[in-house]
Short mmCIF file of C-alpha atoms in Angstrom, two decimals:
data_model
loop_
_atom_site.label_atom_id
_atom_site.label_comp_id
_atom_site.label_asym_id
_atom_site.label_seq_id
_atom_site.Cartn_x
_atom_site.Cartn_y
_atom_site.Cartn_z
CA MET T 1 8.82 -75.21 62.37
CA ALA T 2 11.96 -73.82 63.76
CA LEU T 3 14.81 -72.27 62.05
CA PRO T 4 18.33 -73.33 62.67
CA LEU T 5 20.51 -70.82 64.46
CA ILE T 6 23.40 -69.34 62.49
CA ASP T 7 26.54 -68.26 64.20
CA LEU T 8 26.78 -64.61 63.36
CA THR T 9 30.37 -64.27 64.34
CA ARG T 10 31.53 -66.08 61.37
CA VAL T 11 29.92 -63.72 58.92
CA ARG T 12 32.25 -60.89 58.22
CA ARG T 13 31.13 -57.47 57.17
CA PRO T 14 33.23 -55.56 54.71
CA GLN T 15 35.34 -52.81 56.20
CA ILE T 16 35.03 -50.45 53.20
CA ARG T 17 31.62 -49.19 52.41
CA PRO T 18 30.62 -48.87 48.77
CA SER T 19 30.48 -45.32 47.38
CA LEU T 20 26.96 -44.14 46.73
CA ASN T 21 26.20 -41.54 44.09
CA LEU T 22 23.01 -39.60 43.66
CA VAL T 23 21.50 -40.30 40.22
CA GLN T 24 19.09 -37.84 38.65
CA ALA T 25 16.01 -39.60 37.37
CA GLY T 26 14.12 -38.52 34.12
CA GLY T 27 15.30 -34.89 33.74
CA ARG T 28 15.81 -35.04 30.02
CA ALA T 29 12.23 -35.66 29.10
CA ALA T 30 10.96 -32.80 31.17
CA ARG T 31 13.50 -30.42 29.53
CA VAL T 32 12.40 -31.49 26.11
CA ILE T 33 8.73 -30.99 26.84
CA ILE T 34 9.37 -27.47 28.44
CA VAL T 35 11.51 -26.45 25.37
CA THR T 36 8.89 -27.70 23.03
CA PHE T 37 6.09 -25.76 24.70
CA ALA T 38 8.24 -22.67 24.91
CA ALA T 39 9.02 -22.77 21.25
CA ALA T 40 5.33 -23.34 20.36
CA ALA T 41 4.35 -20.31 22.58
CA VAL T 42 6.99 -18.09 20.91
CA GLY T 43 5.81 -19.37 17.47
CA MET T 44 2.18 -18.53 18.28
CA ALA T 45 3.11 -15.11 19.57
CA MET T 46 4.96 -14.33 16.25
CA ILE T 47 1.93 -15.43 14.26
CA ALA T 48 -0.30 -13.25 16.33
CA VAL T 49 1.95 -10.21 15.75
CA LEU T 50 2.16 -11.07 12.08
CA HIS T 51 -1.54 -11.28 11.81
CA THR T 52 -1.96 -7.95 13.61
CA GLN T 53 0.46 -6.34 11.16
CA ILE T 54 -1.43 -7.79 8.13
CA ALA T 55 -4.76 -6.55 9.54
CA ALA T 56 -3.29 -3.00 10.04
CA ARG T 57 -1.87 -3.00 6.46
CA GLN T 58 -5.20 -4.15 5.10
CA TYR T 59 -7.09 -1.42 6.99
CA GLN T 60 -4.65 1.15 5.32
CA ILE T 61 -5.31 -0.39 1.89
CA ASP T 62 -9.06 -0.24 2.48
CA GLN T 63 -8.73 3.45 3.51
CA LEU T 64 -6.71 4.18 0.29
CA ASP T 65 -9.29 2.30 -1.88
CA ARG T 66 -12.04 4.39 -0.34
CA ARG T 67 -10.18 7.67 -0.93
CA ILE T 68 -9.46 6.60 -4.56
CA ALA T 69 -13.20 5.78 -5.10
CA VAL T 70 -14.17 9.26 -3.63
CA ALA T 71 -11.53 10.92 -5.89
CA ASN T 72 -12.85 9.16 -8.96
CA GLU T 73 -16.35 10.27 -8.16
CA ASP T 74 -15.11 13.87 -7.64
CA PHE T 75 -13.30 13.64 -11.00
CA ASP T 76 -16.30 12.35 -12.76
CA SER T 77 -18.53 15.08 -11.42
CA LEU T 78 -15.97 17.76 -12.20
CA ARG T 79 -15.52 16.43 -15.72
CA SER T 80 -19.33 16.53 -16.29
CA ILE T 81 -19.48 20.12 -14.87
CA ARG T 82 -16.58 21.09 -17.18
CA ALA T 83 -18.36 19.47 -20.15
CA GLU T 84 -21.49 21.40 -19.22
CA LEU T 85 -19.63 24.67 -18.91
CA ARG T 86 -17.77 24.19 -22.26
CA SER T 87 -20.85 22.97 -24.14
CA PRO T 88 -21.55 25.06 -27.35
CA THR T 89 -25.18 25.72 -26.48
CA ARG T 90 -24.17 27.13 -23.10
CA LEU T 91 -21.37 29.25 -24.55
CA ASP T 92 -23.85 30.50 -27.22
CA ALA T 93 -26.42 31.42 -24.46
CA GLU T 94 -23.76 33.19 -22.36
CA GLY T 95 -22.39 35.07 -25.35
CA ARG T 96 -25.97 36.29 -26.29
CA ARG T 97 -26.54 37.31 -22.65
CA LEU T 98 -23.45 39.50 -22.89
CA ASP T 99 -24.71 41.02 -26.18
CA MET T 100 -22.21 39.10 -28.38
CA ARG T 101 -23.17 37.69 -31.67
CA PRO T 102 -21.78 35.08 -33.94
CA ALA T 103 -19.15 36.04 -36.46
CA THR T 104 -20.17 36.57 -40.00
CA SER T 105 -16.72 35.79 -41.44
CA SER T 106 -13.47 34.39 -40.25
CA ARG T 107 -10.01 35.00 -41.23
CA PHE T 108 -6.59 33.80 -40.00
CA LEU T 109 -4.21 36.36 -38.41
CA PRO T 110 -0.49 35.94 -38.87
CA ILE T 111 1.40 34.96 -35.70
CA ASP T 112 4.48 36.96 -34.70
CA PRO T 113 7.49 34.58 -34.70
CA GLN T 114 8.64 35.89 -31.31
CA VAL T 115 5.14 34.90 -29.82
CA LEU T 116 5.37 31.48 -31.43
CA ALA T 117 8.86 30.91 -30.05
CA ILE T 118 7.80 31.92 -26.55
CA THR T 119 4.75 29.53 -26.83
CA ILE T 120 6.94 26.66 -27.90
CA ALA T 121 9.48 27.35 -25.17
CA ARG T 122 6.80 27.51 -22.48
CA THR T 123 4.89 24.43 -23.51
CA GLY T 124 7.75 22.41 -24.93
CA MET T 125 5.61 21.51 -27.96
CA SER T 126 5.97 22.53 -31.58
CA PRO T 127 2.71 23.28 -33.48
CA GLU T 128 3.19 19.99 -35.45
CA VAL T 129 2.88 17.85 -32.28
CA SER T 130 0.17 19.84 -30.55
CA GLN T 131 -2.46 17.11 -30.85
CA ALA T 132 -2.91 14.89 -27.75
CA PRO T 133 -2.14 11.29 -28.20
CA ASP T 134 -5.02 8.89 -28.32
CA ASN T 135 -3.69 6.60 -25.67
CA LEU T 136 -3.87 9.18 -22.89
CA GLY T 137 -6.42 8.63 -20.12
CA PRO T 138 -8.76 11.45 -18.94
CA LEU T 139 -6.45 12.64 -16.21
CA ASP T 140 -3.44 12.79 -18.52
CA GLN T 141 -5.54 14.71 -21.09
CA PHE T 142 -6.75 17.16 -18.49
CA ARG T 143 -3.10 17.60 -17.29
CA LEU T 144 -2.01 18.23 -20.87
CA VAL T 145 -4.74 20.87 -21.35
CA LYS T 146 -3.65 22.57 -18.12
CA ARG T 147 -0.03 22.56 -19.17
CA VAL T 148 -0.74 24.08 -22.64
CA GLY T 149 -3.03 26.61 -21.06
CA GLY T 150 -0.20 27.61 -18.64
CA MET T 151 -2.17 26.55 -15.53
CA GLU T 152 0.21 23.83 -14.24
CA ARG T 153 2.60 24.80 -11.50
#
């Protein structure tokens, strides 16, 4: 089967060439994926830093809790030692060891008004309000005793 011959001289080629432009293919999808992964990486890094900060703060809280527990144990032991030292039986035994004997009678001595005024000025308490309130905890009662005794700084 033979093809007929075509006269090529009759076909005219255009004198002006069409302008060709370079088109970028699929760049937007790649940018969206890269930005998404970068945002996810930054978010995970921020969460890791936050988690580290929380762990450090929790460690400090645990240390404070341990110190509070030790201080409470020390306070309880010191309070029991104080109670033992102030017990009437011990005071009686120590007094007898120092050749002291119980009083046979008691009497009230008058207080000099100047001494009373100095005491009220130093403690900030009048004799009518010298009783400790019932709602104070053991540490507050101890602090009050030290203040009245003139031991507080």
